[in-house]
XYZ file of C-alpha atoms in Angstrom:
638
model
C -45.779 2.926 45.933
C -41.854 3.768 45.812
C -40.327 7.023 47.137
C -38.596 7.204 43.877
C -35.777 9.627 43.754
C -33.542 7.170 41.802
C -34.446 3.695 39.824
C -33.119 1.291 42.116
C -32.888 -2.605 42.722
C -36.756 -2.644 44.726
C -38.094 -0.942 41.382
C -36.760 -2.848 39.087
C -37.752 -6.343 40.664
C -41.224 -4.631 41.291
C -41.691 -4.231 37.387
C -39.439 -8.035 36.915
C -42.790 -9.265 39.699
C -44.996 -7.995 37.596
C -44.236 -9.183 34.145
C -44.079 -12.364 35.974
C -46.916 -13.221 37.628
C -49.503 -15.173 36.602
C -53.005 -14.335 35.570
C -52.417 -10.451 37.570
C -52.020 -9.264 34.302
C -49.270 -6.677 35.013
C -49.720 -3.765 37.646
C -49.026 -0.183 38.191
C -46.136 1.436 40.209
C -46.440 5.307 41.524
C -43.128 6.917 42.239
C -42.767 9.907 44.279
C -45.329 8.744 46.925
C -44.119 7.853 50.564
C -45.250 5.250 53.085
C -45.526 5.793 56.370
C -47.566 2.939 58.350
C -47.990 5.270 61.577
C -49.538 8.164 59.821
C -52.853 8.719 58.902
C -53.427 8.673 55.748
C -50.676 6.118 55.464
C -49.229 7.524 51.740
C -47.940 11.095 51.239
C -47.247 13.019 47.852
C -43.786 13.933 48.530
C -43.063 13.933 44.326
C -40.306 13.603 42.208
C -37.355 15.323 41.857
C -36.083 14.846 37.845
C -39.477 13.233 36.280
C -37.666 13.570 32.865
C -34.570 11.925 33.936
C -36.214 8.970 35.640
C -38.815 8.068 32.962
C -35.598 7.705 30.895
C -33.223 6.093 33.543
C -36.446 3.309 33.658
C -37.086 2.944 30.094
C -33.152 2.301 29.249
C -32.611 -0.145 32.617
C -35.843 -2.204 31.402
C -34.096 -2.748 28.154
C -30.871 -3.842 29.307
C -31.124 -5.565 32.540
C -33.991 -7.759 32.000
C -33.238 -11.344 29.775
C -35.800 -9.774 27.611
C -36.443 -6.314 26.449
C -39.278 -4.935 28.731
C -41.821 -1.893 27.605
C -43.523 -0.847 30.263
C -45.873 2.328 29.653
C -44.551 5.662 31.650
C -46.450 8.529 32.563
C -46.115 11.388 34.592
C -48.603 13.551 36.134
C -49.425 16.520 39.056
C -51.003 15.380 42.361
C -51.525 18.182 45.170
C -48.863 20.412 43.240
C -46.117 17.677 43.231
C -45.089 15.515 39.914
C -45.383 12.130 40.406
C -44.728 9.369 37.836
C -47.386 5.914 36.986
C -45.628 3.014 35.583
C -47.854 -0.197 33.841
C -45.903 -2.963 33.478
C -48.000 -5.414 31.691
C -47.791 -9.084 31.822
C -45.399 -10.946 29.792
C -45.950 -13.241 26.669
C -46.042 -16.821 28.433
C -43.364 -17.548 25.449
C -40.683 -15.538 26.805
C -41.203 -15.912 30.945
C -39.668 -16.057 33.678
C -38.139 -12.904 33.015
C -35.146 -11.974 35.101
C -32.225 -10.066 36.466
C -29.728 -10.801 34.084
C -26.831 -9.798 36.527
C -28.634 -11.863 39.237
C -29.488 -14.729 37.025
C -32.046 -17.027 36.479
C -32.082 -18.498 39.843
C -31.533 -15.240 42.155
C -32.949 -12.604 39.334
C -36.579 -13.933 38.930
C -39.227 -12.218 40.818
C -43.105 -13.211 41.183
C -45.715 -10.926 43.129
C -46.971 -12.508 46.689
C -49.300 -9.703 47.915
C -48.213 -6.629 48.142
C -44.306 -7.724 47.970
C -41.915 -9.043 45.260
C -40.331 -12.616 46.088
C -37.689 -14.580 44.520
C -39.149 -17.449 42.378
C -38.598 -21.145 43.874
C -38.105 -23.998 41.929
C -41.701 -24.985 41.372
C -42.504 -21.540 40.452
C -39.441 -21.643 37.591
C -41.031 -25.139 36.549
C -44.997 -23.712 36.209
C -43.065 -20.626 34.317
C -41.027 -22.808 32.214
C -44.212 -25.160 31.867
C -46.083 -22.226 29.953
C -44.073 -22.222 27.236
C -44.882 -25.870 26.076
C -48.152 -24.886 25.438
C -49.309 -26.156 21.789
C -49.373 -23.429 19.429
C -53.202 -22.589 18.008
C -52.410 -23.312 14.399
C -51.513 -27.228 15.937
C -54.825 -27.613 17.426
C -57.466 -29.703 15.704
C -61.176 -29.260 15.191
C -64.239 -31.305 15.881
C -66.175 -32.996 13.034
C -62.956 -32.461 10.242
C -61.628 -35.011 7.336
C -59.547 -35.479 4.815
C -61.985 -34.783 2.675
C -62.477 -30.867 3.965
C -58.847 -30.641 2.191
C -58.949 -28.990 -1.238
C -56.418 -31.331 -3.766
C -55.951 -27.676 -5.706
C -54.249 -26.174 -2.643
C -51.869 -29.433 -2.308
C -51.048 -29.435 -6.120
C -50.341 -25.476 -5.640
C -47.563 -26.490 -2.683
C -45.796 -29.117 -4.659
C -45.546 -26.987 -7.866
C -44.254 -24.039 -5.161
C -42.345 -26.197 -3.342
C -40.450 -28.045 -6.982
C -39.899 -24.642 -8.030
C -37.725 -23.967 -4.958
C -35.703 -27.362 -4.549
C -36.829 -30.288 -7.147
C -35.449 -32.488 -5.423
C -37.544 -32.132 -2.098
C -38.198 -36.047 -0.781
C -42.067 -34.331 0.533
C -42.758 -34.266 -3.150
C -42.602 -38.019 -3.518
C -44.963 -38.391 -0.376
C -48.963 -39.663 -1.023
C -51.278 -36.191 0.121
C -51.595 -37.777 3.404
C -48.222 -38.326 4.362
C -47.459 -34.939 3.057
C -49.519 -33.239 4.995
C -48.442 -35.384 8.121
C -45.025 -33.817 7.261
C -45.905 -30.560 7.216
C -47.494 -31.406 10.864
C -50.356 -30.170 8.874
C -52.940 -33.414 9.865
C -53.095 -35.440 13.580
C -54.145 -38.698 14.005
C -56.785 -39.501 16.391
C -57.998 -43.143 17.458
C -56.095 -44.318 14.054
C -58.293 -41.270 11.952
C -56.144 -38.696 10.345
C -57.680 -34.945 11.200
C -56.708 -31.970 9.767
C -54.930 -29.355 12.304
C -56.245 -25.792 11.879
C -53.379 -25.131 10.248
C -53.746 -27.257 7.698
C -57.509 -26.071 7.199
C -56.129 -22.406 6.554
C -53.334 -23.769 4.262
C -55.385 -26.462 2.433
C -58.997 -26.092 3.354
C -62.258 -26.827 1.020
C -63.891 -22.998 0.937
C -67.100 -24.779 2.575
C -64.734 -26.167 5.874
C -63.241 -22.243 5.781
C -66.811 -20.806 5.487
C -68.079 -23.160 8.281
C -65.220 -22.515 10.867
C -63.865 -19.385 9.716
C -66.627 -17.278 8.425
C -64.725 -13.662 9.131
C -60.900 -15.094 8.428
C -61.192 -13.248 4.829
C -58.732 -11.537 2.597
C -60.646 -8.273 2.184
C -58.840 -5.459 -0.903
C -60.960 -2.511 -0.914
C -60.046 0.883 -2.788
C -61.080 4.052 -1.572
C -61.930 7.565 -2.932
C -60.019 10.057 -0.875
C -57.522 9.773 1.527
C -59.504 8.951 4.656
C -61.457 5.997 6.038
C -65.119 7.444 5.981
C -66.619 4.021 6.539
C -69.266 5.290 4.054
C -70.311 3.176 1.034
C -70.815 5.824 -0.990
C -66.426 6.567 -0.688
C -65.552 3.013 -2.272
C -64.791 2.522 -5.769
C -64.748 -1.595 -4.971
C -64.119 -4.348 -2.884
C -62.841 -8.014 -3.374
C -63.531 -10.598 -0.665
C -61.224 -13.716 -1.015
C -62.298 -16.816 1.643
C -60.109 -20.017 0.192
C -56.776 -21.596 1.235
C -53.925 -19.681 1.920
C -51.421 -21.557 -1.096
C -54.460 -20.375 -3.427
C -55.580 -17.158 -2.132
C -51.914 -15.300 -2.193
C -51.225 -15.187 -6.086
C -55.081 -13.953 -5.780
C -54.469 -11.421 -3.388
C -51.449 -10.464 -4.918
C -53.059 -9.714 -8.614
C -55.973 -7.858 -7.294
C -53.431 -5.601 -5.763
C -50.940 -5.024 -8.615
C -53.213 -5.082 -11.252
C -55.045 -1.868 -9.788
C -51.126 -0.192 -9.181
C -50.596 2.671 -11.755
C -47.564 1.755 -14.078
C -44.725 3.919 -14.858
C -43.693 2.679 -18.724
C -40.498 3.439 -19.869
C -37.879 2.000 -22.718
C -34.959 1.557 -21.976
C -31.626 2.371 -23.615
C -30.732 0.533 -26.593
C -34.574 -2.059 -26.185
C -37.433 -1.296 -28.284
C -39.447 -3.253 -25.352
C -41.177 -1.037 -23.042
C -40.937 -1.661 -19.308
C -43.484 -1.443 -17.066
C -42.468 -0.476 -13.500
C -45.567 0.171 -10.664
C -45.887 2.640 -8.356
C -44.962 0.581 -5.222
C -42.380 -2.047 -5.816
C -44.152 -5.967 -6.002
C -41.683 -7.294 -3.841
C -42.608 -5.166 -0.886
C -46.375 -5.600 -1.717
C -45.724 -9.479 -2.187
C -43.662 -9.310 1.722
C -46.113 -7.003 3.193
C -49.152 -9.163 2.165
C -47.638 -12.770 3.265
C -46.348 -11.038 6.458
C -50.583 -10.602 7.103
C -51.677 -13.769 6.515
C -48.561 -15.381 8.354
C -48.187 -13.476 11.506
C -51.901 -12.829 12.254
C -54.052 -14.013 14.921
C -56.331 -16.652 13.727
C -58.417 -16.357 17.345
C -60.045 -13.494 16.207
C -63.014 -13.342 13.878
C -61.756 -10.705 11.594
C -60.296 -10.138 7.537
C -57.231 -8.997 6.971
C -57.611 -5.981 4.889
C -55.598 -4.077 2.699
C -57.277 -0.669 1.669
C -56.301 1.215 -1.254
C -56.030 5.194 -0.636
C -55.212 7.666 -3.093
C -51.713 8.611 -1.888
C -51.090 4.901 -0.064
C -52.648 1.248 0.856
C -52.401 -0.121 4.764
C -52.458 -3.504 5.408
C -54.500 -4.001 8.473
C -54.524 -7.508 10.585
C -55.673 -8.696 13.514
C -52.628 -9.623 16.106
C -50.091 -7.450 17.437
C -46.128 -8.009 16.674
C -44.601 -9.969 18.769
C -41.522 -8.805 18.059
C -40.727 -5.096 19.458
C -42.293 -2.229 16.802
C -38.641 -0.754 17.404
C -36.675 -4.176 16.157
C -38.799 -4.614 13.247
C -36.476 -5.245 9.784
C -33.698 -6.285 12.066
C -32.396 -10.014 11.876
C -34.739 -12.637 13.733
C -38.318 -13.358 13.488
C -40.871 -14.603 16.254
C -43.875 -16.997 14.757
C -47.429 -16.690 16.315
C -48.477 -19.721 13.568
C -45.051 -21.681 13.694
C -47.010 -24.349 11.231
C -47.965 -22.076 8.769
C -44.749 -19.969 8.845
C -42.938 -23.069 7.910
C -44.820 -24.074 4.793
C -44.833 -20.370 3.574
C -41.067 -20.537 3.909
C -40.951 -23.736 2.110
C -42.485 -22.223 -0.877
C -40.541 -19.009 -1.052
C -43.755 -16.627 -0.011
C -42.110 -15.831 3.503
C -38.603 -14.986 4.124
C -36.208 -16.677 6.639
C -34.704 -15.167 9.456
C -36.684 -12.219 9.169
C -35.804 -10.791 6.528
C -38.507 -9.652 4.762
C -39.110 -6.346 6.459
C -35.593 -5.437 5.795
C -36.082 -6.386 1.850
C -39.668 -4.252 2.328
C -37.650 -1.222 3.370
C -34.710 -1.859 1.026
C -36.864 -1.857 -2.137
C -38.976 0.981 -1.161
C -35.255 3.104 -0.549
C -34.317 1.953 -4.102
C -37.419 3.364 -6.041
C -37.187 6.664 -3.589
C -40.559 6.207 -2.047
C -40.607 6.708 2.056
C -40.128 4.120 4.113
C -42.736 1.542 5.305
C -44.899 2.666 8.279
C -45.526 0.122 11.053
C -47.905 0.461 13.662
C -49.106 -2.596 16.681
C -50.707 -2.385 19.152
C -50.877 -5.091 21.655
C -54.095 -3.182 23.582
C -56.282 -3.876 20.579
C -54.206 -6.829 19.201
C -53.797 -4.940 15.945
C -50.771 -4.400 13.397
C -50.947 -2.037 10.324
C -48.372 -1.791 8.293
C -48.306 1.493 5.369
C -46.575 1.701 2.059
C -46.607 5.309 0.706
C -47.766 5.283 -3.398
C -45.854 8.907 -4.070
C -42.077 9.411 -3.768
C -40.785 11.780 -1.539
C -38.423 13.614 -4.213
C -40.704 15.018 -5.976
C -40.820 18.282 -8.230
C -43.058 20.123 -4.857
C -40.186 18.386 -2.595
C -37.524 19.714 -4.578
C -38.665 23.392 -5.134
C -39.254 23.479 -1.189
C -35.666 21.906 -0.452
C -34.383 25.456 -2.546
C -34.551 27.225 1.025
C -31.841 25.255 2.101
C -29.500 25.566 -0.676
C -26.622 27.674 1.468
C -26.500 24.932 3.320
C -25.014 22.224 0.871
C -27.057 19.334 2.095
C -26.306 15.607 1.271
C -28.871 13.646 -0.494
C -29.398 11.901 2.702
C -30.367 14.955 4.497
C -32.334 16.753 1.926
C -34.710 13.164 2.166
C -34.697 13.239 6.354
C -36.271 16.978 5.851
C -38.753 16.097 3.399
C -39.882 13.125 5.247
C -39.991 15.637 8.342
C -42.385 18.282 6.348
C -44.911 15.404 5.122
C -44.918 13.884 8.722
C -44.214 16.282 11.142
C -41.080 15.059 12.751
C -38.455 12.432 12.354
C -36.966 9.942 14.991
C -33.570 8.402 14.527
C -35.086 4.955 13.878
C -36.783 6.658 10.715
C -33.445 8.256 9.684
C -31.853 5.192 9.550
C -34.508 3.532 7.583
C -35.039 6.883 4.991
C -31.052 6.763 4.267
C -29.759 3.347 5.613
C -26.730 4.563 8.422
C -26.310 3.153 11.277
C -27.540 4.454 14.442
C -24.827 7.106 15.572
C -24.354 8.034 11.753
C -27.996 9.000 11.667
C -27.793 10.473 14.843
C -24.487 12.787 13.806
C -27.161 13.667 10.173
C -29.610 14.504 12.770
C -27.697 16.633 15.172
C -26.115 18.196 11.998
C -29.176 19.687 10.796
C -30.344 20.664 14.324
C -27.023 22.558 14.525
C -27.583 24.598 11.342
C -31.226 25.418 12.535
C -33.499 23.707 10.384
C -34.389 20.893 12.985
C -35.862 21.434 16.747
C -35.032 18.475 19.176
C -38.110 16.766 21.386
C -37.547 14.596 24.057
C -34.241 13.011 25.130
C -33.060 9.182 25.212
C -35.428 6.593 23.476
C -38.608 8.792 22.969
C -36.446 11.864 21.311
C -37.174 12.901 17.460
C -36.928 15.868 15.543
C -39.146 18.836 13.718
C -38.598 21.962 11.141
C -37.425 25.140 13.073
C -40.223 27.809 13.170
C -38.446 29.477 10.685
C -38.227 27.006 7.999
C -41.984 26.342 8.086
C -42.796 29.941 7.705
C -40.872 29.682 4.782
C -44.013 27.607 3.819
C -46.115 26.225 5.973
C -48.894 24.879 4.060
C -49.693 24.218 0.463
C -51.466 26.464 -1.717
C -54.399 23.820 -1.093
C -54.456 23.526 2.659
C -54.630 28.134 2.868
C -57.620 27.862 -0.101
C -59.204 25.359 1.997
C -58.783 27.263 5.504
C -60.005 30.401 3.100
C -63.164 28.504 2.265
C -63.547 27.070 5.867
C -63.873 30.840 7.158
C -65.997 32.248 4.523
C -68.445 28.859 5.192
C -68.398 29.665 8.807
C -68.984 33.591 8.582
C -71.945 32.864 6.398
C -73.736 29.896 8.828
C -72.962 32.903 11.551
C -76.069 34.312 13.259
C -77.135 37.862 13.043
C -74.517 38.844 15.980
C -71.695 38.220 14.107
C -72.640 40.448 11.137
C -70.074 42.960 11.664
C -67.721 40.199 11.479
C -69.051 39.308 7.694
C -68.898 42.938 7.002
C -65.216 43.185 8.015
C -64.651 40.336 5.830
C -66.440 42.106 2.965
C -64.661 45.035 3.417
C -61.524 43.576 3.090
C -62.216 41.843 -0.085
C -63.488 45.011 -1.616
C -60.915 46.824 -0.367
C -58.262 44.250 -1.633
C -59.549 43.841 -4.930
C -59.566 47.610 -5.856
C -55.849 47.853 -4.705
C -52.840 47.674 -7.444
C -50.890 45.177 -5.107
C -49.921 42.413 -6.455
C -52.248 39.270 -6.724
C -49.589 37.369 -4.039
C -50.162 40.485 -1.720
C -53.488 40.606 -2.173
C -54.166 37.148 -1.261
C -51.429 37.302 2.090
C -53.742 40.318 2.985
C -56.993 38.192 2.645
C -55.917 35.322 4.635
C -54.138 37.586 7.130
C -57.008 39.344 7.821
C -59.133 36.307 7.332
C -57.576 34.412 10.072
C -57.252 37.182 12.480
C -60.798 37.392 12.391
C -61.634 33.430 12.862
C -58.864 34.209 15.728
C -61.754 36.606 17.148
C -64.535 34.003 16.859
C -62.195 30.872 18.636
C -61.093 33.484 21.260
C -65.362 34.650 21.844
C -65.818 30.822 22.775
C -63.859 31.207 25.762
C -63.810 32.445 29.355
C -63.238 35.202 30.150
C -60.096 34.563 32.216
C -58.905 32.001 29.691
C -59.276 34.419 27.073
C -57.129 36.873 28.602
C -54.767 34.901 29.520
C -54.113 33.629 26.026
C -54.164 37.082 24.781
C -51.136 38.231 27.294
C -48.885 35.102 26.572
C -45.459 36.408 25.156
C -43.584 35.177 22.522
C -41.424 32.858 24.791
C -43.637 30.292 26.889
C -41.910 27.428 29.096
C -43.190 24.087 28.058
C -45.207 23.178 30.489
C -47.435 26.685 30.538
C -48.020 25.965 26.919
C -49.239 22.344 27.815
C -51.481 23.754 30.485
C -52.856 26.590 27.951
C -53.740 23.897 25.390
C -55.307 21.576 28.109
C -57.412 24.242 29.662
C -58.927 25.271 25.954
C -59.469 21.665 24.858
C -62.110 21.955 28.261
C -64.504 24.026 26.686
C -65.126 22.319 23.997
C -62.929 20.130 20.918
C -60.661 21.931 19.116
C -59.212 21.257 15.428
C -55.552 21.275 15.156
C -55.737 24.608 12.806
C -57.948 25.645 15.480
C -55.195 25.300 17.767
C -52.422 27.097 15.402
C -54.720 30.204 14.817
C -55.406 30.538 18.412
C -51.954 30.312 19.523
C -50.070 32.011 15.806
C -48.409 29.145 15.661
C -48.153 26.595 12.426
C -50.275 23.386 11.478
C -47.616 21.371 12.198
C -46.462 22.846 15.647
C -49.947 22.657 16.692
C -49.905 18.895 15.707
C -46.920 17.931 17.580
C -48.459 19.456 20.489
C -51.472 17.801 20.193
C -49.955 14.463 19.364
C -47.635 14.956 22.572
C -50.881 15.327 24.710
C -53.200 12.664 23.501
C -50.107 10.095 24.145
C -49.510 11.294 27.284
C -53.714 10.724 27.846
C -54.042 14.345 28.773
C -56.470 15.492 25.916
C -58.631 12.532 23.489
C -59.573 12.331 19.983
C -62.992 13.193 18.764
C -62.244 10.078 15.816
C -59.672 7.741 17.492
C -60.714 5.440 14.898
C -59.781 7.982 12.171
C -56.552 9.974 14.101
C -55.303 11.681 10.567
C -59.037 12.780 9.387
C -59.133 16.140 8.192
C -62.520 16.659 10.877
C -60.109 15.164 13.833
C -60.725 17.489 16.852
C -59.336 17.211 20.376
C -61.023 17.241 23.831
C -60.763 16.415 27.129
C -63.077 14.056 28.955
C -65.225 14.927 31.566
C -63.300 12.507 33.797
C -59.993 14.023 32.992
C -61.722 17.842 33.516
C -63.120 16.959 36.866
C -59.949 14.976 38.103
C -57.763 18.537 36.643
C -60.191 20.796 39.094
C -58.969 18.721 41.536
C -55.272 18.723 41.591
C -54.690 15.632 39.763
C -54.260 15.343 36.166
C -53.652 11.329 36.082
């Protein structure tokens, strides 16, 4: 509990304590509460003063002071009336402790938890930090009941024809198998007998050793009608299941892949041979795939997958990134399998110094296609990485970049706006990605197109990005598929209506009649339709509400402070789950806008996801839990 007006020295060697300590597994600071040992109760909700400010006065100091970059989670929430602010700082990877004080140093600056205080590390505690990091790595560890015979020879041949290829002259490649694979610290010996590590099971293994001790630790390739995850047999075209050693499962991995990649043929000038150029560049299939396999976490009893959707394929693995989400593509890499890094290197299927994200993001730039999509999460010890299969210039792109044309926008721009409309905002890390600046150049493209009107700032410091004005999604703010779709939604639900609501299918009858016999225009005639469509579904959402709710929403003006439309949004999300177009009708408001809202309220953990294994399904609704609803009647929305 910290008063926490300011982010001072006892805060940040509270959150240095916790990252520390062992086996506590991180803890949770409240700021704005006050202790006073006399009184009775002993804490008081005195609040904060700047919660904006101080989330991002804490996120920047735990990126700079600290010997390592710290993330701790930051939200902030209303108790009795007053904000206060909850801060997790979870433990840190045993690889990079003792964290400290960098202006204190290692000595002075490293803080453990003893109780309910933070204390400066003694020597002995240093040495059992220090100690942690000498633990073997899994991949080193050998298994019970293993030979040399559970190595395949295929595998080994594979790794000397990879590794010739690379430097002929290699001394390994004069080795016997078994001093090769002593080399490659891929075998142990134990009591004089020479035992495969698992390592070199993964890299070398017979498929019956793999099948016997790692049953789940498949390549899976599966392609998909649609562009959701229904889980449903019924919505896959195929799948290929690959269990075999790593040097002979990647070409296989790789060819099941490309060879199901639409082609782009073309001849070029002055050649009568055609070229043959797929959809997504192999190089960045051929990094994503080995960046899988290599930085996965062989602990858990899972495939890596890549699935194949109609407008993209994810790569899907179990094992977070060790390396901050936010520092992906820049120089430096962090192995969880340091043995089977190193022979992937060795053979030219993983880049050094990693930098084979960068060449991912570089070759998707140079064939115009948006730039990869990374997502980890160390909660579920899960990465997913995306690579988009249409480019974001196209001839739709194009025609809706025509809105702009007063302004004279770069190339640069014109691809930060598109990549905006298909996503729903952009954040300077993706403008520098999408066009390849540096940070304040993207940030003076960014504050450019802000200052002509087309983008709305979010957020300030680390967390800020960007979305299309009101205006310029008015312009258009669906495709001519989405409004046919919401058409066919309405009719569908005005039909399943019970007898109560047959006025309502009247009106909508009317208006169709009424349309169709008018010499409008077809365009008018259609705006008329949906207008009057979705006032009426407006009607029905508004009917499934309170009473008071209803009236409240009904009064709102045209302005409405952030924080009343949070509350609004909140308070419908009660009665029952809400759809994101839901949302936008209710409030006249676009798709997109309702989105961002929406997004900006699940991450805060203020509304949930009816599919939070599915967040971009088209059925996605949002709710809040009974938990939250009861702990919101009472004054405290944590």
């Amino acid at each position: 509990m910290k008063l926490g007006n300011e982010i001072g020295n006892s805060v940040m060697q509270t959150v240095c304590a916790y990252a520390n300590t062992i086996g506590l597994d991180g803890g949770y600071l409240l700021l704005g509460i006050k202790e006073d040992k006399s009184a009775n109760p002993k804490y008081t909700i005195v609040g904060v003063d700047n919660p904006d400010k101080l989330q991002s006065d804490l996120a920047t100091q735990c990126s700079s002071k600290f010997n390592e970059i710290l993330r701790p989670k930051i939200q902030s929430g209303v108790l009795e009336g007053k904000t206060v602010i909850c801060v997790y700082t979870p433990e840190a990877e045993a690889r990079v402790k003792p964290i400290f004080v960098k202006k204190q140093g290692l000595d002075k600056g490293t803080y453990i938890r003893v109780g309910p205080t933070d204390q400066v590390c003694t020597p002995d505690d240093l040495a059992q930090l220090f100690q942690l990091r000498n633990i073997r790595p899994y991949d080193e560890t050998l298994l019970p009941q293993t030979s040399l015979l559970d190595i395949n020879p295929n595998a080994l041949d594979e790794y000397r024809r990879l590794r010739a290829k690379k430097n002929p002259n290699a001394p390994e490649l004069r080795y016997t198998d078994e001093e090769l694979l002593g080399a490659l610290h891929c075998i142990e010996s134990t009591d004089g007998i020479s035992k495969p590590t698992i390592a070199g099971l993964l890299l070398f293994g017979t498929e019956k050793v793999l099948r016997r001790y790692f049953s789940m630790m498949r390549f899976d390739y599966v392609r998909v009608k649609g562009r959701d995850w229904g889980g449903e047999t019924d919505g896959i075209y195929y799948s290929i299941e690959l269990r075999e050693a790593l040097l002979t499962l990647l070409p296989k991995a790789e060819a099941a892949i490309m060879d199901d990649m639409e082609r782009e043929f073309s001849f070029p000038k002055g050649s009568l041979t055609r070229e043959e150029k797929p959809a997504i560049p192999y190089d960045a299939i051929r990094e994503v795939l080995v960046n899988a396999v290599m930085h996965r976490d062989y602990q858990v009893a899972g495939p890596t997958l890549a699935i194949r959707f109609t407008d993209r394929i994810e790569f899907h693995n179990p094992g977070y990134s060790l390396k901050p989400i936010e520092r992906i593509g820049t120089p430096g890499s962090q192995s969880r399998n340091q043995t089977i890094a190193s022979v992937l290197h060795e053979t030219e299927y993983a880049e050094n110094k990693g930098s084979g994200i960068a060449k991912v993001q570089r070759k998707m730039q140079e064939a115009q296609l948006p730039p990869p999509h990374f997502e980890s999460s160390k909660a579920d010890n899960t990465f997913v990485a995306t690579l988009s299969l249409h480019q974001l210039m196209d001839e739709a792109a194009l025609a809706w970049l025509n809105q702009f044309n007063q302004f004279t926008l770069s190339g640069e721009e014109a691809r930060t706006l598109v990549f905006a409309r298909n996503n729903g905002c952009v954040s300077n890390e993706e403008c520098r990605k999408l066009t390849g600046y540096d940070t304040p150049k993207a940030s003076n493209l960014l504050k450019r197109l802000r200052g002509l009107g087309i983008l709305e700032q979010h957020s300030h410091g680390p967390g800020t990005y960007y979305t299309l004005s009101e205006i310029c999604l008015q312009e258009k703010t669906e495709s001519d598929l989405d409004v046919q779709r919401e058409v066919r939604d309405i009719q569908i639900e005005t039909e399943n209506k019970p007898d109560s609501d047959l006025v309502t299918q009247l009106k909508v009858q009317d208006t169709q009649i009424e349309t169709e016999n008018k010499p409008d225009s077809d365009l008018v005639t259609q705006l008329k339709v949906q207008d009057t469509q979705i006032e009426l579904r407006r009607e029905h959402i508004l009917s499934s509400l309170p009473d008071v709710l209803r009236d409240e929403i009904q009064s709102l003006g045209q302005r409405i402070s952030p924080e009343k439309r949070e509350e609004m949004i909140v308070r419908v999300c009660e009665v029952h789950p809400f759809t994101a177009t839901e949302i936008s009708i209710l409030f006249r408001k676009t798709r997109t806008w309702a989105k961002n809202r929406l997004r900006e309220l699940v991450n805060a953990k203020r509304i949930s996801l009816t599919i939070p294994d599915k967040p971009n399904s088209r059925n996605q609704a949002y709710y809040v839990p009974e938990s939250s609803t009861q702990m919101h009647q009472d004054g405290n929305n944590f």
